Structures are given as C-alpha cells and as structure tokens.
Amino acid sequence: MLITTMVDNKMLKKLVSMAAMSILIAGTAAADTLDDVIDRGTLRCGVVLDFPPIGYRDANNQPAGFDVEYCKDMAAALEVELELLELTWADRLPVIVTGRADVVFGATSDSLARAKTVGFSVPYAIYYAQGIVNSKSGIKTVEDIRGKRVAAAVGTVPEQEWLKIAKEWGEENLYQGYQSENEVFLAVAQGKADIGITTNTAVKPIADQYDTVDAGPRMPWTTDYTSVVGKRQDISWLNYLNLFVTHQVRSGRYQELWGKFVGGEAPELRIPGVMY
Amino acid sequence: MEQSVTVFSSFSVQDLSFLGEAALRTLWISFLSITIGSVLGGFFGWALYEMKVWGAIFLNPILDVFRSVPLIVQLVLFYNFAPIVGLNLDAFESGLVVLTLYTSALVANVARGGIEAVGKPMRITSRSLGMSYLQDMRYVVFPIGARAIFPSWVGVALGVMKDSALVSVLGYVELVKASQVLITRTQEPLLIILVVGAFYFALSYPVSRYSAKLEKRWSQ
Amino acid sequence: MFEYNFHWRPVFKSLPDLLEASITTLQVASLAMLLGIVIGFILAVSRLRGNGSVYWIATAWVELARNTPALFQLFFFGFGLGALGIHFSPYAIVLAGLTFNTAGYLGENFRGGFEAIPPTQLRAARSLGMNSWQAYTRILIPQVIRIVYYPMTNQFVWVVLMSSLGMLVGYRELTGETQFFASKTYRIFEYFAVTAVIYYVMVKIILGLSKFCASRFFRY
C-alpha cells in the first residue's frame, strides 16, 4: 500500500511538472519564435513536395528543390537543425496558425485575405499562373477553356481565381479540385481534365515528362508574389524572414538556386511602381 | 542557363526498399494501435459491463464519438488540435493516438459482448465454488469470452490495419503515402496502386481466412 | 487557450453549405447502399449456388473488397483506371468505390444469413407446392432480412462514414466541402469540429430510425 502511494505521488509529481512544463513552453512560444527556434535547436520548416522543381522528391525519394534549399539555408543561418515538414497545399497556413511549423516556404501568394490570418515576408520568389493542357484538348487561349474540364489543387490561389471566372461563365461544375499539384498533372495527362492550372516553373518539366501534355495559356490574373510565411503576431520573426530573403539575393544564392532548379535568369524581386 | 536537375525519374530497385520501409511503418503503427487499443478497449468493455449506469451516461457517449465520426475527420481534427493546446505531436504520434482510441472504442463493444456471452449461471457457479471475483474473471470469463469474441476482434484488428492508410493524410509516410510519392516521381499510377493493394491483401486475407476457420471449428 | 484564437464566425456563415453537403453525403451513401444490397445479394447467391467462373468472380469480389483498404479501392477507380483511359468523375469514383466495398461486405453477410436457415425449410416449402421463386421470396428472404438487418444498419453507417474519403478524390461531400472551406479560411480545426458534430448527429438519426423501423416491422 505504501509503495503504491509512493508511486502515485511520483506519478502525480511527474504529471504536474509535465503540465507546468507544457504551459511554460507554450508561454515562451507566445513570446518569440526566433528565441524559440534557437532555444529548441531545430527549425520546423514547412514545404510542399509535389511542386517540381520548387519542391519535389529526388530519385532517392529525398526532399529536394528550390524551397527545400531555402529551408536548409535558413537553418544553417540560424545554426540549428532542420526539421522538414511536408505539407499539402491546404495545410500551409494552418500549420502556422496552430504553431506546428515555424516557417513555411511553399510558394505562398501574399494575398490580403491570407494576411488576415498569417504574416508574410517580402516576396522571395515570383511566379505566374499558367495552364498545362492535354494535347487533345485543343486549348490555345483562355477563351478556349469554355466548356472544358479544369483542374487545380485545393487551397491554392489558382483555384480561387479560377472559380471566380468559372462563376461568371456558369461553369463551376466543370472544375475539379485535387489534393496535390501532382494529381492535377496526372489528371491532365490521363485526360480526366482538359487543362490544369499550375505555375510557370512547373510547366516545362511537366510538358517534357508527358507526351500527352503541352504548355497552355497564361492565366488572366496578376503575377504571383510569393512570400515566406510566419506567425502574424510575431513581428520580430517576420523581420528576420525579411532579412533572410534579402541576404539570399545579396549573396547570389537566389540566382544560383533559381538557375539550378528552374533555369535562366531569376526574376527581380521588385514590384514596379511601388515602394515595398 | 538551363536547369540542371531532373525532377522525374522512373521506377528503380531502391524504390522497392522505399516501399518496403513504408510497409514496415504501416505494420508498426497498426501493431501499436491494435495492441494498446485492445488493452484499453478490453478495460472499457469491462467498465461498460460492470458500471451500467455510469458507463451509459459517460463512457459510452464518448466511445460513440469515435464510432460515429469518420476516421479521416478524427485524424485531421486531432492533428490540428494538439498544437493548439501546446502538444508538439508529429504525424506519427497524432495518428497513433487517434488510431488507438478508435481501436479501443471498437474493441470496447466487442469486449462487453464477450463478457455478456458468458452465461450468468456459469458465473454464479464459479463464485459458489469459492472463486474470488478476479479468479472468476481470469479462469472463467476470460477464456470463454475471448473465444466468443475472437473472430470479431480479428475483424476489428484487420479493419484498423487497413484504416491506418488514412494516416497518410497527415503526411506520415506509410504505404499509401509512399505510393503517392512514387506516383508523383515515376508517373506510373496503375502499377504502384496494384503493388500496394497486393500488399494489404497478402496481409489481410490469410489472417481473415484463418480466423474464419477457427470460428467454424469452435462453433462445432 | 494558449495563443490560439478560435474563429467560429466563418464556420457558422458556411453552415448552410455544410448542411447541403451532408445531404450530398446521405444521397451518395444511400445510392451506394442500395446498389450494394442488390449486388451483395447476387454475390451471396452466386457463392452459394453458382459454380465455375461465377463462383470465382463472386468470391474474388468479396475477398478483394474485404481485404484491401477502402482508400485503395477509391484510388483504383480514380487514377488506376485513369491510366487505362477509363475516366470516372469524382462522384462516380466515390459511388463505384463505396458500392464495390459495400457489395463485398454485404455479400458475406447475406451468405451467412442464408446459411443460418436450415435447408429443410426450403424443402418443406417446396413440398407444400411452392415454386422456387415463392419459396425464396416468402420463406427464405424474410428470414434472411431479419438476420442481416442489424449488420445492414451498421454497414450503412460505415458507408456514410466511408464517403468522407470523397475528400481525397475531389468529391465535395461533407468532408470535401469542409476541407474546401477550411482551405479558404485556414480554420481547419473549427471547420472539422463542426463537421464532426454533423456526422455524429447523422449517425444517431440513422441508428434511431433503424431501431424505430425494426420495432414496427419485426413485431412477430
């Protein structure tokens, strides 16, 4: 009997101290992500891995791509270990909101709607939306898409922008939302959809990969300025992210990685006519 | 400057070991959740049987949640809830917690049925032979009840093994997630889907056949 | 709690859409269930009376449906068949997957139901001058329905829960719709919490209705 109460006491103490610890940890998390990361010794970096060549898995099934390299660079700059979190498109913002990840490099467009929920750095890469079409679809221009089946990934800007157009056309029923960008590619290649909306950087590798897929028209919405995502409330962390982005450009690393994964001249991270 | 990396490559031998590792992860998370969940579920089943009123008011409605909400919703919900309350659980840990509770809720019903399957006269006899409550449980109820529910329990266990495929939604690289990774890279959906299906079948079919055989033999 | 601010407003704003999506869920589940009952019945009879290829096809269907994950079955009807140039819409994928799965499970249930009825009854019925059709519809099937009624209710609950996999193949039933809204507002936890409640209520209603019907129909 005595022994059991002792054990119970020990257990109780352990439980209480664990509870106290978790409150303490949560308390510091509220204070500052930067301190938290340094303290913890790991950077929890979210990436999307079905977005070649920005994020994908290489022949050894290891994460690779432009965004993955950015995660590595950032962990190196902070002198901490890197913990990569593979995310779906729809997961990118919730992981920041719930605090599962410290930062997300996921070609995230800095829309005002999203900025109500998370914080954005200055743009770190610039894309535009482009279609990949099934070669039998006969789609050449945006107007040709009328009456055709359109695919995009759930929770992306292309999905939301396209649904606006589809609503005008009364063709929302022709839209197909997939869990991953890759399923969009597959759907177009197999002929389940006539056109998939993706990003200009992905178009060339995809069109090279499939015989049945061609590069399609550029979509009629604005250029995608994509930013690094962090907690909205944590200004000092967002400042650090800004500084990281500018350092990547200044050191030439931005051009180097863009050339390696996408090819060609990296787009200038400048917004014409505006002071950012 | 042309891009210097290739992002697609075809199916290779090392992909088989990638799939093999993923299959082991499927087995591991299934094994853990079935074992822990069965023990928990056995306890819940006993509690439901012994504490009829309390069980009906408190325990059963809670267990019902796990039986009435799709597993995929449970997984997404818990995975996103854990960090809100300050728990830093990764996909494996979150999946394990949910699968274990889910198993225990299913096993609880089965276990209660098992205890009920042992007739009242038999239990009165064993107690009047001088057995204590625990002895009665250990030597009478358990062996008879376990036999009665074994086929249902196997059904639950196999169900959980197959349902563990849903943990892929959280990004845990078990068999289904691994197959998606490979489909992305190699663009051979049919082949890879069939390989994965064959694996589950090879695991589940012999066990369910064996259990059906036992059931027949015991019922004779 | 901690540093997470719950936002319920967007969820309540889209509640009408979620309720509409739960009707979609019930519709696809009901249709799959009906088809499953018809096919399941055919499968059961084929396995009991059929021979040669009929028996083997029915057996293969039942075993494949029961021994592979439902998610795998949906993927097969999606990108698996897509690789062969056979294209199902997201709705058709869900309907085909659920029907395939349900027919397999019900086929096994029905077979058990038929086997539970002594063969002497059929002979007795025939010797009373009934033809085979009469013997089946008036003697055998009413009894089988009674035996499989509760397993069938459970199976229908399973179909409703399983239809949540529609989310993963792009079908906007309740779970798919929830994910669509959650991905627009980034309030995954809040949306899935409300959806979990909707499922819970749906399942309770189904079970309640089933009990009510049983009390009306099985009074004798």
mmCIF file with all atom_site columns, C-alpha atoms in Angstrom, chain B residues 61 64-65 67-70 72-73 76-77 80-81 84-86 102 106 158 162-163 165-166 168-169 176 180 189-190 193-194 196-198 200-201 204-205 208-209, chain C residues 1-4 6 63-69 71-72 75-76 79-81 83-84 105 157-158 161 164-165 167-168 175 188-189 192-193 195-196 199-200 203-204:
data_model
loop_
_atom_site.group_PDB
_atom_site.id
_atom_site.type_symbol
_atom_site.label_atom_id
_atom_site.label_alt_id
_atom_site.label_comp_id
_atom_site.label_asym_id
_atom_site.label_entity_id
_atom_site.label_seq_id
_atom_site.pdbx_PDB_ins_code
_atom_site.Cartn_x
_atom_site.Cartn_y
_atom_site.Cartn_z
_atom_site.occupancy
_atom_site.B_iso_or_equiv
_atom_site.pdbx_formal_charge
_atom_site.auth_seq_id
_atom_site.auth_comp_id
_atom_site.auth_asym_id
_atom_site.auth_atom_id
_atom_site.pdbx_PDB_model_num
ATOM 1  C CA . PRO B 1 61  ? -21.236 8.543   -25.447 1.00 0.00 ? 61  PRO B CA 1
ATOM 2  C CA . ASP B 1 64  ? -19.592 6.608   -29.559 1.00 0.00 ? 64  ASP B CA 1
ATOM 3  C CA . VAL B 1 65  ? -17.878 9.698   -30.926 1.00 0.00 ? 65  VAL B CA 1
ATOM 4  C CA . ARG B 1 67  ? -17.529 5.208   -33.864 1.00 0.00 ? 67  ARG B CA 1
ATOM 5  C CA . SER B 1 68  ? -19.752 7.900   -35.375 1.00 0.00 ? 68  SER B CA 1
ATOM 6  C CA . VAL B 1 69  ? -17.248 10.331  -36.859 1.00 0.00 ? 69  VAL B CA 1
ATOM 7  C CA . PRO B 1 70  ? -15.205 9.373   -39.945 1.00 0.00 ? 70  PRO B CA 1
ATOM 8  C CA . ILE B 1 72  ? -10.282 10.931  -41.509 1.00 0.00 ? 72  ILE B CA 1
ATOM 9  C CA . VAL B 1 73  ? -12.149 13.739  -39.723 1.00 0.00 ? 73  VAL B CA 1
ATOM 10 C CA . VAL B 1 76  ? -7.436  15.967  -39.175 1.00 0.00 ? 76  VAL B CA 1
ATOM 11 C CA . LEU B 1 77  ? -9.195  17.311  -36.102 1.00 0.00 ? 77  LEU B CA 1
ATOM 12 C CA . ASN B 1 80  ? -4.751  20.376  -35.723 1.00 0.00 ? 80  ASN B CA 1
ATOM 13 C CA . PHE B 1 81  ? -5.992  20.411  -32.145 1.00 0.00 ? 81  PHE B CA 1
ATOM 14 C CA . ILE B 1 84  ? -3.428  24.468  -30.033 1.00 0.00 ? 84  ILE B CA 1
ATOM 15 C CA . VAL B 1 85  ? -3.143  23.033  -26.533 1.00 0.00 ? 85  VAL B CA 1
ATOM 16 C CA . GLY B 1 86  ? 0.646   23.061  -26.703 1.00 0.00 ? 86  GLY B CA 1
ATOM 17 C CA . TYR B 1 102 ? -10.531 4.443   -32.379 1.00 0.00 ? 102 TYR B CA 1
ATOM 18 C CA . LEU B 1 106 ? -14.471 -0.599  -31.376 1.00 0.00 ? 106 LEU B CA 1
ATOM 19 C CA . LEU B 1 158 ? -7.762  -6.075  -39.678 1.00 0.00 ? 158 LEU B CA 1
ATOM 20 C CA . LYS B 1 162 ? -6.499  -1.138  -43.383 1.00 0.00 ? 162 LYS B CA 1
ATOM 21 C CA . ASP B 1 163 ? -7.741  2.134   -41.887 1.00 0.00 ? 163 ASP B CA 1
ATOM 22 C CA . ALA B 1 165 ? -3.860  4.008   -44.609 1.00 0.00 ? 165 ALA B CA 1
ATOM 23 C CA . LEU B 1 166 ? -5.659  7.219   -43.670 1.00 0.00 ? 166 LEU B CA 1
ATOM 24 C CA . SER B 1 168 ? -1.217  9.263   -44.953 1.00 0.00 ? 168 SER B CA 1
ATOM 25 C CA . VAL B 1 169 ? -3.451  12.334  -44.912 1.00 0.00 ? 169 VAL B CA 1
ATOM 26 C CA . VAL B 1 176 ? -0.212  4.723   -49.161 1.00 0.00 ? 176 VAL B CA 1
ATOM 27 C CA . GLN B 1 180 ? 1.773   8.695   -53.704 1.00 0.00 ? 180 GLN B CA 1
ATOM 28 C CA . PRO B 1 189 ? -0.129  5.086   -61.067 1.00 0.00 ? 189 PRO B CA 1
ATOM 29 C CA . LEU B 1 190 ? -1.619  1.742   -62.030 1.00 0.00 ? 190 LEU B CA 1
ATOM 30 C CA . ILE B 1 193 ? -1.517  1.190   -56.828 1.00 0.00 ? 193 ILE B CA 1
ATOM 31 C CA . LEU B 1 194 ? -1.694  -2.516  -57.635 1.00 0.00 ? 194 LEU B CA 1
ATOM 32 C CA . VAL B 1 196 ? 0.197   -1.537  -52.676 1.00 0.00 ? 196 VAL B CA 1
ATOM 33 C CA . GLY B 1 197 ? -3.181  -3.242  -52.936 1.00 0.00 ? 197 GLY B CA 1
ATOM 34 C CA . ALA B 1 198 ? -1.479  -6.610  -53.234 1.00 0.00 ? 198 ALA B CA 1
ATOM 35 C CA . TYR B 1 200 ? -2.608  -5.182  -47.984 1.00 0.00 ? 200 TYR B CA 1
ATOM 36 C CA . PHE B 1 201 ? -4.362  -8.191  -49.455 1.00 0.00 ? 201 PHE B CA 1
ATOM 37 C CA . SER B 1 204 ? -5.226  -9.368  -44.515 1.00 0.00 ? 204 SER B CA 1
ATOM 38 C CA . TYR B 1 205 ? -6.525  -12.326 -46.498 1.00 0.00 ? 205 TYR B CA 1
ATOM 39 C CA . SER B 1 208 ? -9.192  -13.434 -42.097 1.00 0.00 ? 208 SER B CA 1
ATOM 40 C CA . ARG B 1 209 ? -9.285  -16.926 -43.617 1.00 0.00 ? 209 ARG B CA 1
ATOM 41 C CA . MET C 2 1   ? -6.462  28.658  -24.646 1.00 0.00 ? 1   MET C CA 1
ATOM 42 C CA . PHE C 2 2   ? -2.773  29.386  -25.071 1.00 0.00 ? 2   PHE C CA 1
ATOM 43 C CA . GLU C 2 3   ? -2.220  31.627  -28.055 1.00 0.00 ? 3   GLU C CA 1
ATOM 44 C CA . TYR C 2 4   ? -4.796  30.286  -30.467 1.00 0.00 ? 4   TYR C CA 1
ATOM 45 C CA . PHE C 2 6   ? -10.824 30.455  -32.223 1.00 0.00 ? 6   PHE C CA 1
ATOM 46 C CA . GLU C 2 63  ? -12.348 -11.060 -50.768 1.00 0.00 ? 63  GLU C CA 1
ATOM 47 C CA . LEU C 2 64  ? -10.837 -8.053  -52.558 1.00 0.00 ? 64  LEU C CA 1
ATOM 48 C CA . ALA C 2 65  ? -13.449 -5.701  -51.127 1.00 0.00 ? 65  ALA C CA 1
ATOM 49 C CA . ARG C 2 66  ? -12.936 -7.013  -47.603 1.00 0.00 ? 66  ARG C CA 1
ATOM 50 C CA . ASN C 2 67  ? -9.161  -7.352  -47.565 1.00 0.00 ? 67  ASN C CA 1
ATOM 51 C CA . THR C 2 68  ? -7.932  -4.062  -49.042 1.00 0.00 ? 68  THR C CA 1
ATOM 52 C CA . PRO C 2 69  ? -8.361  -0.509  -47.689 1.00 0.00 ? 69  PRO C CA 1
ATOM 53 C CA . LEU C 2 71  ? -8.977  4.230   -49.817 1.00 0.00 ? 71  LEU C CA 1
ATOM 54 C CA . PHE C 2 72  ? -7.073  1.893   -52.129 1.00 0.00 ? 72  PHE C CA 1
ATOM 55 C CA . PHE C 2 75  ? -7.676  5.287   -55.833 1.00 0.00 ? 75  PHE C CA 1
ATOM 56 C CA . PHE C 2 76  ? -8.071  2.322   -58.126 1.00 0.00 ? 76  PHE C CA 1
ATOM 57 C CA . PHE C 2 79  ? -6.102  7.248   -61.211 1.00 0.00 ? 79  PHE C CA 1
ATOM 58 C CA . GLY C 2 80  ? -5.759  3.473   -61.505 1.00 0.00 ? 80  GLY C CA 1
ATOM 59 C CA . LEU C 2 81  ? -8.427  3.112   -64.160 1.00 0.00 ? 81  LEU C CA 1
ATOM 60 C CA . ALA C 2 83  ? -4.167  5.056   -66.571 1.00 0.00 ? 83  ALA C CA 1
ATOM 61 C CA . LEU C 2 84  ? -6.158  2.724   -68.805 1.00 0.00 ? 84  LEU C CA 1
ATOM 62 C CA . TYR C 2 105 ? -19.225 -6.895  -47.117 1.00 0.00 ? 105 TYR C CA 1
ATOM 63 C CA . VAL C 2 157 ? -23.338 3.784   -41.013 1.00 0.00 ? 157 VAL C CA 1
ATOM 64 C CA . TRP C 2 158 ? -19.999 2.585   -42.382 1.00 0.00 ? 158 TRP C CA 1
ATOM 65 C CA . LEU C 2 161 ? -18.515 7.427   -42.705 1.00 0.00 ? 161 LEU C CA 1
ATOM 66 C CA . SER C 2 164 ? -15.711 11.027  -46.292 1.00 0.00 ? 164 SER C CA 1
ATOM 67 C CA . LEU C 2 165 ? -12.907 9.603   -48.432 1.00 0.00 ? 165 LEU C CA 1
ATOM 68 C CA . MET C 2 167 ? -12.394 14.482  -49.970 1.00 0.00 ? 167 MET C CA 1
ATOM 69 C CA . LEU C 2 168 ? -9.286  12.677  -51.209 1.00 0.00 ? 168 LEU C CA 1
ATOM 70 C CA . THR C 2 175 ? -15.799 16.239  -45.643 1.00 0.00 ? 175 THR C CA 1
ATOM 71 C CA . ILE C 2 188 ? -9.195  23.743  -40.183 1.00 0.00 ? 188 ILE C CA 1
ATOM 72 C CA . PHE C 2 189 ? -9.872  22.955  -36.548 1.00 0.00 ? 189 PHE C CA 1
ATOM 73 C CA . PHE C 2 192 ? -13.689 19.937  -38.852 1.00 0.00 ? 192 PHE C CA 1
ATOM 74 C CA . ALA C 2 193 ? -15.034 20.228  -35.308 1.00 0.00 ? 193 ALA C CA 1
ATOM 75 C CA . THR C 2 195 ? -18.340 18.642  -39.301 1.00 0.00 ? 195 THR C CA 1
ATOM 76 C CA . ALA C 2 196 ? -17.617 16.008  -36.663 1.00 0.00 ? 196 ALA C CA 1
ATOM 77 C CA . TYR C 2 199 ? -21.605 13.333  -38.652 1.00 0.00 ? 199 TYR C CA 1
ATOM 78 C CA . TYR C 2 200 ? -22.350 12.369  -35.063 1.00 0.00 ? 200 TYR C CA 1
ATOM 79 C CA . VAL C 2 203 ? -25.282 8.626   -37.404 1.00 0.00 ? 203 VAL C CA 1
ATOM 80 C CA . LYS C 2 204 ? -27.512 8.962   -34.337 1.00 0.00 ? 204 LYS C CA 1
#
